[in-house]
Coordinates of C-alpha atoms and ligand atoms in Angstrom, one line a residue:
Chain A
M3 CA 151.7 163.5 77.5
D4 CA 153.8 160.3 77.1
F5 CA 152.4 156.8 76.5
T6 CA 153.5 153.3 76.1
L7 CA 151.5 151.6 73.4
K8 CA 151.0 147.9 73.0
I9 CA 149.6 147.3 69.6
W10 CA 148.6 144.1 67.7
R11 CA 150.8 143.7 64.6
Q12 CA 149.9 141.2 61.9
E13 CA 151.3 141.4 58.4
G14 CA 148.4 139.7 56.6
P15 CA 145.3 137.6 57.1
Q16 CA 147.3 134.4 57.3
A17 CA 150.3 135.8 59.2
V18 CA 150.9 135.1 62.8
G19 CA 150.4 138.3 64.8
H20 CA 152.0 139.6 67.9
M21 CA 151.8 142.5 70.3
A22 CA 154.5 145.2 69.7
T23 CA 155.5 147.9 72.2
Y24 CA 156.0 151.5 71.2
Q25 CA 156.7 154.8 73.0
V26 CA 155.1 158.1 72.0
T27 CA 156.0 161.4 73.6
D28 CA 154.8 165.0 73.5
I29 CA 151.2 164.0 72.8
S30 CA 148.7 166.9 73.3
D31 CA 145.7 166.1 75.5
E32 CA 143.6 167.7 72.8
M33 CA 144.6 165.1 70.3
S34 CA 142.1 162.5 69.3
F35 CA 143.1 158.9 69.7
L36 CA 143.6 158.5 65.9
E37 CA 145.8 161.6 65.8
M38 CA 147.9 160.0 68.4
I39 CA 148.2 156.9 66.2
D40 CA 149.1 159.2 63.3
V41 CA 152.0 160.6 65.4
L42 CA 153.2 157.1 66.1
N43 CA 152.9 156.1 62.4
D44 CA 154.9 159.2 61.4
Q45 CA 157.6 158.1 63.8
L46 CA 157.6 154.6 62.4
V47 CA 157.8 155.8 58.8
R48 CA 160.7 158.1 59.6
S49 CA 162.6 155.3 61.2
G50 CA 161.9 153.1 58.2
D51 CA 159.3 150.8 59.8
E52 CA 155.9 149.8 58.6
P53 CA 153.1 152.1 60.0
V54 CA 150.3 150.5 61.9
A55 CA 147.4 149.8 59.6
F56 CA 144.0 151.0 61.0
D57 CA 140.6 151.8 59.6
H58 CA 139.2 155.3 59.7
D59 CA 137.3 157.6 57.5
C60 CA 135.1 160.4 58.7
R61 CA 136.9 161.0 62.0
E62 CA 133.7 162.6 63.3
G63 CA 131.9 159.7 64.7
I64 CA 129.5 159.0 61.9
C65 CA 131.0 156.4 59.5
G66 CA 131.8 153.6 61.9
M67 CA 135.1 152.7 60.4
C68 CA 137.4 153.4 63.3
S69 CA 137.6 150.0 65.1
M70 CA 140.0 149.7 68.0
F71 CA 139.7 147.6 71.2
I72 CA 141.5 149.9 73.6
N73 CA 142.5 148.8 77.1
G74 CA 139.9 146.1 77.1
E75 CA 137.0 148.0 75.7
A76 CA 135.6 148.6 72.3
H77 CA 136.3 152.3 71.3
G78 CA 138.1 152.8 74.6
P79 CA 136.9 153.8 78.1
N80 CA 134.4 156.5 77.3
R81 CA 130.7 155.8 76.7
L82 CA 128.8 156.8 73.6
T83 CA 132.2 157.6 71.9
T84 CA 133.9 156.2 68.8
T85 CA 137.6 155.9 68.7
C86 CA 138.0 158.9 66.5
Q87 CA 136.0 161.0 69.0
L88 CA 138.1 159.8 72.0
H89 CA 140.6 162.2 73.2
M90 CA 144.0 161.7 74.9
R91 CA 142.8 163.7 77.9
S92 CA 140.8 160.6 78.8
F93 CA 144.1 158.8 79.6
K94 CA 146.6 159.3 82.3
N95 CA 150.1 160.6 81.4
G96 CA 152.5 157.7 81.3
E97 CA 149.8 155.1 80.9
T98 CA 150.3 151.9 79.0
I99 CA 147.6 151.6 76.4
T100 CA 146.8 148.2 74.8
I101 CA 145.2 148.4 71.3
E102 CA 143.8 145.3 69.6
P103 CA 141.7 144.7 66.5
W104 CA 138.0 143.5 66.9
R105 CA 138.1 139.8 67.6
A106 CA 135.5 137.6 66.0
A107 CA 135.5 134.7 63.6
A108 CA 133.2 136.8 61.4
F109 CA 135.7 139.7 61.4
P110 CA 139.0 138.2 60.2
V111 CA 142.1 140.4 60.6
I112 CA 143.3 141.8 57.3
R113 CA 146.3 143.6 58.7
D114 CA 147.2 145.0 62.1
L115 CA 144.1 146.7 63.4
V116 CA 142.1 146.4 60.2
V117 CA 139.4 143.7 60.1
D118 CA 137.1 142.6 57.4
R119 CA 133.6 143.6 58.3
S120 CA 131.9 142.6 55.0
S121 CA 130.0 140.0 57.0
M122 CA 127.8 142.9 58.1
D123 CA 127.3 144.0 54.6
R124 CA 126.1 140.6 53.6
I125 CA 123.6 140.7 56.5
I126 CA 122.2 143.9 55.1
Q127 CA 122.1 142.4 51.6
S128 CA 120.0 139.6 53.1
G129 CA 117.0 141.9 53.8
G130 CA 118.1 145.1 55.4
Y131 CA 116.4 147.3 52.8
V132 CA 113.0 148.2 51.4
S133 CA 112.3 147.5 47.8
V134 CA 111.0 150.6 46.0
N135 CA 109.5 150.5 42.5
T136 CA 111.3 153.2 40.6
N137 CA 108.9 153.3 37.6
G138 CA 108.4 157.1 37.8
N139 CA 105.5 157.0 40.2
T140 CA 107.6 156.6 43.4
V141 CA 105.7 158.0 46.4
D142 CA 107.5 160.6 48.4
A143 CA 108.4 159.0 51.7
N144 CA 107.1 162.0 53.6
A145 CA 103.7 161.6 52.0
L146 CA 103.0 158.7 54.3
P147 CA 101.9 159.7 57.8
I148 CA 104.0 158.1 60.5
P149 CA 103.3 158.5 64.2
K150 CA 105.9 160.6 65.9
P151 CA 106.8 157.9 68.5
A152 CA 107.4 155.3 65.8
A153 CA 109.5 157.7 63.7
D154 CA 111.5 158.6 66.8
E155 CA 112.1 155.0 67.7
A156 CA 113.0 154.0 64.1
F157 CA 115.5 156.9 64.1
E158 CA 117.1 155.7 67.4
A159 CA 117.8 152.4 65.6
A160 CA 118.8 154.0 62.4
V161 CA 121.7 155.9 64.0
C162 CA 123.6 152.6 64.1
I163 CA 126.8 153.3 62.2
G164 CA 127.7 149.6 61.7
C165 CA 131.0 149.9 63.5
G166 CA 130.9 146.4 65.0
A167 CA 131.7 147.4 68.5
C168 CA 128.8 145.3 69.7
V169 CA 130.3 142.2 68.2
A170 CA 133.8 143.1 69.4
T171 CA 132.5 143.6 73.0
C172 CA 130.2 140.7 73.2
K173 CA 131.8 137.7 74.9
N174 CA 130.0 135.6 72.3
A175 CA 130.9 137.8 69.4
S176 CA 127.2 138.1 68.7
A177 CA 126.0 140.6 66.1
M178 CA 122.5 140.8 67.6
L179 CA 122.5 144.5 68.5
F180 CA 123.6 145.5 65.0
V181 CA 121.2 143.2 63.2
A182 CA 118.4 144.2 65.6
A183 CA 119.0 147.9 64.9
K184 CA 118.8 147.2 61.2
V185 CA 115.7 145.1 61.5
S186 CA 114.0 147.6 63.8
Q187 CA 114.6 150.8 61.8
L188 CA 112.4 149.3 59.1
A189 CA 110.0 147.2 61.2
L190 CA 108.8 150.4 62.9
L191 CA 107.9 152.2 59.6
P192 CA 105.0 151.6 57.2
Q193 CA 107.5 151.3 54.3
G194 CA 109.1 148.4 56.1
Q195 CA 105.9 146.3 56.5
P196 CA 105.7 144.4 53.2
E197 CA 109.0 142.8 53.7
R198 CA 109.0 142.7 57.4
T199 CA 108.8 138.9 57.8
A200 CA 111.2 138.0 55.0
R201 CA 113.6 140.6 56.3
V202 CA 114.0 139.3 59.8
E203 CA 114.3 135.7 58.6
G204 CA 116.8 136.5 55.9
M205 CA 119.0 138.7 58.1
V206 CA 119.0 136.3 61.1
E207 CA 119.9 133.4 58.7
Q208 CA 122.8 135.3 57.3
M209 CA 123.9 136.4 60.7
D210 CA 124.2 132.7 61.7
L211 CA 125.9 131.7 58.5
E212 CA 128.6 134.3 59.0
G213 CA 129.6 132.6 62.3
F214 CA 128.6 135.3 64.8
G215 CA 127.9 133.9 68.2
N216 CA 124.6 133.6 70.1
C217 CA 123.2 136.3 72.3
T218 CA 123.2 135.5 76.0
N219 CA 121.7 138.9 77.0
T220 CA 124.7 140.1 78.9
G221 CA 123.9 143.6 77.7
A222 CA 127.5 144.5 77.1
C223 CA 126.8 145.6 73.6
E224 CA 124.3 148.3 74.7
V225 CA 126.9 149.7 77.1
E226 CA 129.7 149.8 74.6
C227 CA 127.7 150.9 71.5
P228 CA 128.9 154.4 70.6
M229 CA 125.4 155.3 69.3
G230 CA 123.5 154.0 72.4
I231 CA 121.4 151.4 70.5
S232 CA 119.1 149.8 73.0
L233 CA 118.4 146.2 73.8
D234 CA 114.7 147.1 73.1
H235 CA 115.6 146.4 69.4
I236 CA 116.9 143.0 70.2
A237 CA 113.7 142.1 71.9
R238 CA 111.7 143.4 68.9
M239 CA 113.8 141.2 66.6
N240 CA 113.3 138.2 68.8
R241 CA 109.6 138.8 68.7
D242 CA 109.5 139.4 65.0
Y243 CA 111.5 136.3 64.2
L244 CA 109.3 134.2 66.5
T245 CA 106.1 135.4 64.8
A246 CA 107.7 135.0 61.4
K247 CA 108.6 131.4 62.1
V248 CA 105.4 130.5 63.7
A249 CA 103.3 132.1 61.0
N250 CA 105.1 131.0 57.8
K251 CA 104.5 127.8 56.0
G252 CA 108.1 126.7 55.5
Chain B
M1 CA 114.9 133.5 51.3
A2 CA 115.0 132.0 54.8
K3 CA 115.7 128.4 54.7
S4 CA 116.8 127.6 58.2
G5 CA 114.1 125.9 60.2
L6 CA 112.7 127.1 63.5
L7 CA 114.9 124.8 65.6
S8 CA 118.2 125.3 63.8
S9 CA 118.7 129.1 64.1
S10 CA 120.5 130.9 66.9
L11 CA 117.3 132.6 68.0
A12 CA 115.4 129.3 68.1
K13 CA 118.0 127.9 70.5
K14 CA 117.5 131.0 72.7
Y15 CA 113.7 130.5 72.7
A16 CA 114.2 126.9 73.8
M17 CA 116.6 128.1 76.5
A18 CA 114.1 130.6 77.7
A19 CA 111.1 128.4 77.6
T20 CA 112.7 125.5 79.4
G21 CA 114.3 127.8 81.9
L22 CA 111.0 129.4 82.8
F23 CA 109.3 126.0 83.1
L24 CA 112.1 124.9 85.5
C25 CA 111.3 128.0 87.6
L26 CA 107.8 126.6 88.0
F27 CA 109.3 123.3 89.0
L28 CA 111.4 125.0 91.7
V29 CA 108.2 126.5 93.2
G30 CA 106.5 123.0 93.2
H31 CA 109.6 121.5 94.8
L32 CA 109.8 124.3 97.4
V33 CA 106.2 123.9 98.5
G34 CA 107.0 120.3 99.4
N35 CA 110.3 121.1 101.1
L36 CA 108.7 123.9 103.3
Q37 CA 106.7 121.1 105.0
L38 CA 110.0 119.9 106.4
F39 CA 109.8 122.9 108.7
I40 CA 106.9 121.2 110.5
S41 CA 108.5 119.1 113.3
G42 CA 107.3 115.8 114.8
E43 CA 104.6 113.5 113.5
A44 CA 102.5 116.1 111.9
G45 CA 105.4 117.2 109.7
R46 CA 106.4 113.7 108.9
E47 CA 102.9 112.8 107.7
A48 CA 102.4 116.1 105.8
F49 CA 105.8 115.8 103.9
N50 CA 105.5 112.1 103.2
V51 CA 101.9 112.4 101.9
Y52 CA 103.1 115.2 99.6
A53 CA 106.1 113.2 98.4
H54 CA 103.8 110.2 97.8
F55 CA 101.4 112.5 95.8
M56 CA 104.3 113.8 93.7
V57 CA 105.4 110.3 92.6
S58 CA 102.0 108.7 92.2
N59 CA 99.6 111.4 90.7
P60 CA 99.6 110.9 86.9
A61 CA 99.4 114.6 86.1
V62 CA 102.4 115.3 88.4
K63 CA 104.2 112.4 86.8
L64 CA 103.7 113.9 83.4
L65 CA 105.0 117.2 84.8
S66 CA 108.0 115.4 86.2
Y67 CA 108.9 113.9 82.9
L68 CA 108.6 117.3 81.3
T69 CA 110.9 118.6 84.0
Y70 CA 113.6 115.9 83.3
L71 CA 113.3 116.7 79.6
S72 CA 113.6 120.4 80.3
I73 CA 116.7 119.9 82.4
L74 CA 118.3 117.8 79.8
F75 CA 117.4 120.1 76.9
H76 CA 118.3 123.2 78.8
A77 CA 121.7 121.7 79.7
V78 CA 122.5 120.3 76.2
D79 CA 121.3 123.5 74.5
G80 CA 123.5 125.4 76.9
F81 CA 126.5 123.3 76.1
V82 CA 125.9 123.7 72.3
L83 CA 125.5 127.5 72.6
T84 CA 128.6 127.8 74.7
K85 CA 130.6 125.8 72.2
L86 CA 129.3 127.8 69.2
N87 CA 130.0 131.0 71.1
R88 CA 133.6 130.0 71.8
K89 CA 134.0 129.3 68.1
A90 CA 132.7 132.7 67.3
R91 CA 135.8 134.2 69.0
P92 CA 138.7 132.0 68.1
V93 CA 141.3 134.6 69.2
S94 CA 140.7 136.2 72.6
Y95 CA 141.8 139.7 73.7
A96 CA 145.0 140.3 75.6
V97 CA 143.2 142.8 77.8
E98 CA 139.5 142.7 78.6
K99 CA 137.4 144.7 81.0
P100 CA 134.1 142.7 81.0
S101 CA 133.0 144.1 84.4
E102 CA 132.7 147.5 82.8
N103 CA 129.8 146.5 80.7
S104 CA 128.1 143.4 82.1
S105 CA 127.3 141.5 85.3
W106 CA 129.3 138.6 86.5
M107 CA 126.2 136.3 86.5
S108 CA 125.4 137.1 82.9
R109 CA 128.8 136.0 81.8
N110 CA 129.0 132.9 83.9
M111 CA 125.7 131.1 83.3
M112 CA 127.5 128.1 81.9
V113 CA 129.7 127.7 85.1
L114 CA 126.7 128.2 87.3
G115 CA 124.6 125.8 85.3
T116 CA 127.3 123.1 85.4
I117 CA 127.5 123.4 89.2
M118 CA 123.7 123.0 89.3
L119 CA 123.9 120.0 87.0
V120 CA 126.4 118.3 89.2
F121 CA 124.3 119.1 92.2
I122 CA 121.2 117.7 90.6
V123 CA 123.0 114.4 89.9
V124 CA 124.2 114.1 93.5
H125 CA 120.8 115.3 94.9
M126 CA 118.9 112.7 92.8
Q127 CA 121.3 110.0 94.0
N128 CA 120.8 111.0 97.6
F129 CA 117.0 111.3 97.7
W130 CA 115.3 110.4 94.4
W131 CA 117.2 107.2 93.9
Q132 CA 116.6 106.2 97.6
M133 CA 112.9 107.0 97.2
H134 CA 112.6 104.9 94.1
F135 CA 115.1 102.1 94.4
G136 CA 116.7 102.2 97.8
A137 CA 115.6 100.5 101.1
M138 CA 113.3 103.1 102.6
P139 CA 111.7 103.3 106.0
I140 CA 108.0 103.1 105.8
Q141 CA 105.2 105.2 107.4
V142 CA 101.6 104.0 107.3
V143 CA 99.1 106.8 106.8
D144 CA 95.4 105.8 106.5
G145 CA 96.3 102.3 105.6
V146 CA 98.7 103.4 102.8
E147 CA 102.4 102.5 103.1
L148 CA 104.4 105.7 102.4
H149 CA 108.1 106.0 101.9
D150 CA 109.3 107.9 105.0
L151 CA 111.4 110.4 103.1
Y152 CA 111.0 112.9 106.0
T153 CA 113.0 110.6 108.3
V154 CA 115.6 110.1 105.5
V155 CA 116.1 113.8 105.0
Y156 CA 116.3 114.5 108.7
A157 CA 118.8 111.7 109.1
F158 CA 120.8 112.9 106.1
F159 CA 121.3 116.4 107.7
N160 CA 121.7 115.2 111.3
P161 CA 124.8 116.7 112.8
A162 CA 125.5 113.2 114.3
E163 CA 126.1 112.0 110.7
S164 CA 129.8 112.5 109.8
M165 CA 129.0 113.8 106.3
A166 CA 126.1 116.1 107.3
L167 CA 128.1 119.3 107.6
L168 CA 129.7 118.8 104.3
S169 CA 126.4 117.9 102.7
L170 CA 124.9 121.1 104.2
A171 CA 127.7 123.2 102.9
L172 CA 127.4 121.8 99.4
Y173 CA 123.7 122.2 99.5
V174 CA 123.9 125.8 100.5
A175 CA 126.7 126.5 97.9
A176 CA 124.5 124.9 95.2
M177 CA 121.6 127.2 96.2
F178 CA 123.9 130.2 95.7
A179 CA 124.6 128.9 92.2
V180 CA 120.8 128.6 91.6
G181 CA 120.3 132.1 92.9
F182 CA 123.0 133.7 90.7
H183 CA 121.8 131.7 87.7
L184 CA 118.3 132.9 88.2
W185 CA 119.4 136.5 88.9
H186 CA 120.3 136.8 85.3
G187 CA 118.3 133.9 83.8
F188 CA 114.8 134.9 84.9
S189 CA 114.5 138.3 83.2
S190 CA 116.9 137.2 80.4
S191 CA 114.3 134.6 79.4
F192 CA 111.7 137.3 78.8
Q193 CA 114.2 139.2 76.7
S194 CA 114.9 136.2 74.6
L195 CA 111.3 135.6 73.9
G196 CA 110.9 139.3 72.9
L197 CA 108.8 140.2 75.9
R198 CA 110.2 143.6 76.7
H199 CA 108.2 146.6 77.6
A200 CA 109.0 149.9 79.1
K201 CA 106.3 149.4 81.8
Y202 CA 106.6 145.7 82.5
T203 CA 110.3 144.9 82.1
P204 CA 111.3 146.6 85.3
I205 CA 108.6 144.7 87.2
I206 CA 109.8 141.4 85.6
R207 CA 113.4 142.2 86.5
F208 CA 112.5 143.0 90.1
F209 CA 110.3 139.9 90.4
G210 CA 113.1 137.8 88.8
R211 CA 115.7 139.0 91.3
A212 CA 113.3 138.6 94.2
F213 CA 112.7 135.0 93.0
A214 CA 116.4 134.5 92.7
V215 CA 116.9 135.4 96.3
V216 CA 113.8 134.1 98.0
V217 CA 113.4 130.6 96.4
P218 CA 117.0 129.3 96.8
G219 CA 117.1 131.1 100.1
L220 CA 114.1 129.1 101.4
F221 CA 115.5 125.9 100.1
A222 CA 118.7 126.5 102.0
A223 CA 116.8 127.7 105.1
V224 CA 114.9 124.4 105.3
V225 CA 118.2 122.4 105.3
V226 CA 120.0 124.7 107.7
Y227 CA 116.9 124.5 110.0
I228 CA 116.9 120.7 109.9
Y229 CA 120.6 120.7 110.8
L230 CA 120.4 123.2 113.6
I231 CA 117.3 121.8 115.2
Q232 CA 119.0 118.4 115.6
A233 CA 122.3 119.9 116.9
Ligands
SF4_306 S1 124.7 148.6 67.2 FE1 126.2 150.1 68.0 S2 128.0 149.0 68.3 FE2 126.8 147.7 67.0 S3 127.4 148.3 64.9 FE3 125.7 149.6 65.4 S4 126.6 151.5 66.3 FE4 128.2 149.9 66.3
FES307 S1 136.4 157.4 61.7 FE1 134.3 157.6 61.2 S2 133.3 157.0 63.1 FE2 135.4 157.1 63.6

């Protein structure tokens, strides 16, 4: 298969970027999207050009690193699929494919398609954890009975791989789906209860500080999320935050 | 930990949007009940509508509600502008290629545009009728010894085909009702989501009700005006 690629090139965080056009030929339809980029980069290196910088790690859909806005959609045209799990058979031979980095004030471009997603890490640091006393008497997590439906729902939230496609997709660059998944996965479990209020308040506050936009319930995130995280979690976070703010003294 | 107050956070702005929006849905119902009386022709309709209009401006409880309505409109609009501005700032560089229709509805992405159309409509509408009612020279109808502003006659005259502007007014009115309908199509159920009211059993019902509301309420508003125009043609 042959493709024309239009890719965002930007030398550094402060540099002015532009779209560059490349041709790739003899691409197998079995190749993953990232393998296709590997072929392009090989070509670029051989001709003495700078390869396209892009994030990737596991290449099996679990780490959330691969972040590409492909033909107007986060992670490309397929549903429930990360860029590394997207295959070239999903495209038409001869097609022009536009590849851009995630666009958000909270995700500044580092180089080409690589963006800085540490804003998400700082949200997690603001409450997305449970504090466990490690004095030697730590209780085994499985010793606590958890109703199956609650465990299942917490798991559905916990599969969020922190890829940022929700932010990239949202017309408001809102991180609500990500934050909600991280709030929910603990809010549904008994271990998450002691810090439940402080968690949602801290994480929402950090989310706002990082400059993510405000949710307008378009639902685009849920559609584009490679892990199928549901808007149910956003509603739960809205509920938790409201109760937290109404109930606390500050 | 959390220092931001209830009103400064992104979520608080959403709660305010939802609460004022839902309150304004109630206002729409109240307004519609009045307007439906314009369907009654002749003296009976004139009296019914004018008595209702008089009640709406003189009853203290309704007065309070009307102030709440003005405040809600103002707050909903200002909050909407603020949110839109913040959201634009959150994506300083836009995409070269975007396929938004793949993942979201047109209404959900254009609430600001629809809201602005409605705001302009509200200003014009208030000028046309509310201003007349309060400060303009109004014809009078006497019912049971009470002098009532004859808003019924004013409305009928306004949408009388003999009037040169009537067709344009009618068209703008109907267009504005489309904006209301599209805004509500997304806005009604969206309010519930913002307030965290989502449930596997009730959300589909809320969504259905919201969409029915979005069709029926603006539809009836428009129907009243179209009827007034046609019956006088
Ligand atoms: S919610 Fe979905 S789209 Fe957002 S970061 Fe998590 S996995 Fe990615
Ligand atoms: S590279 Fe790890 S999810 Fe794609």
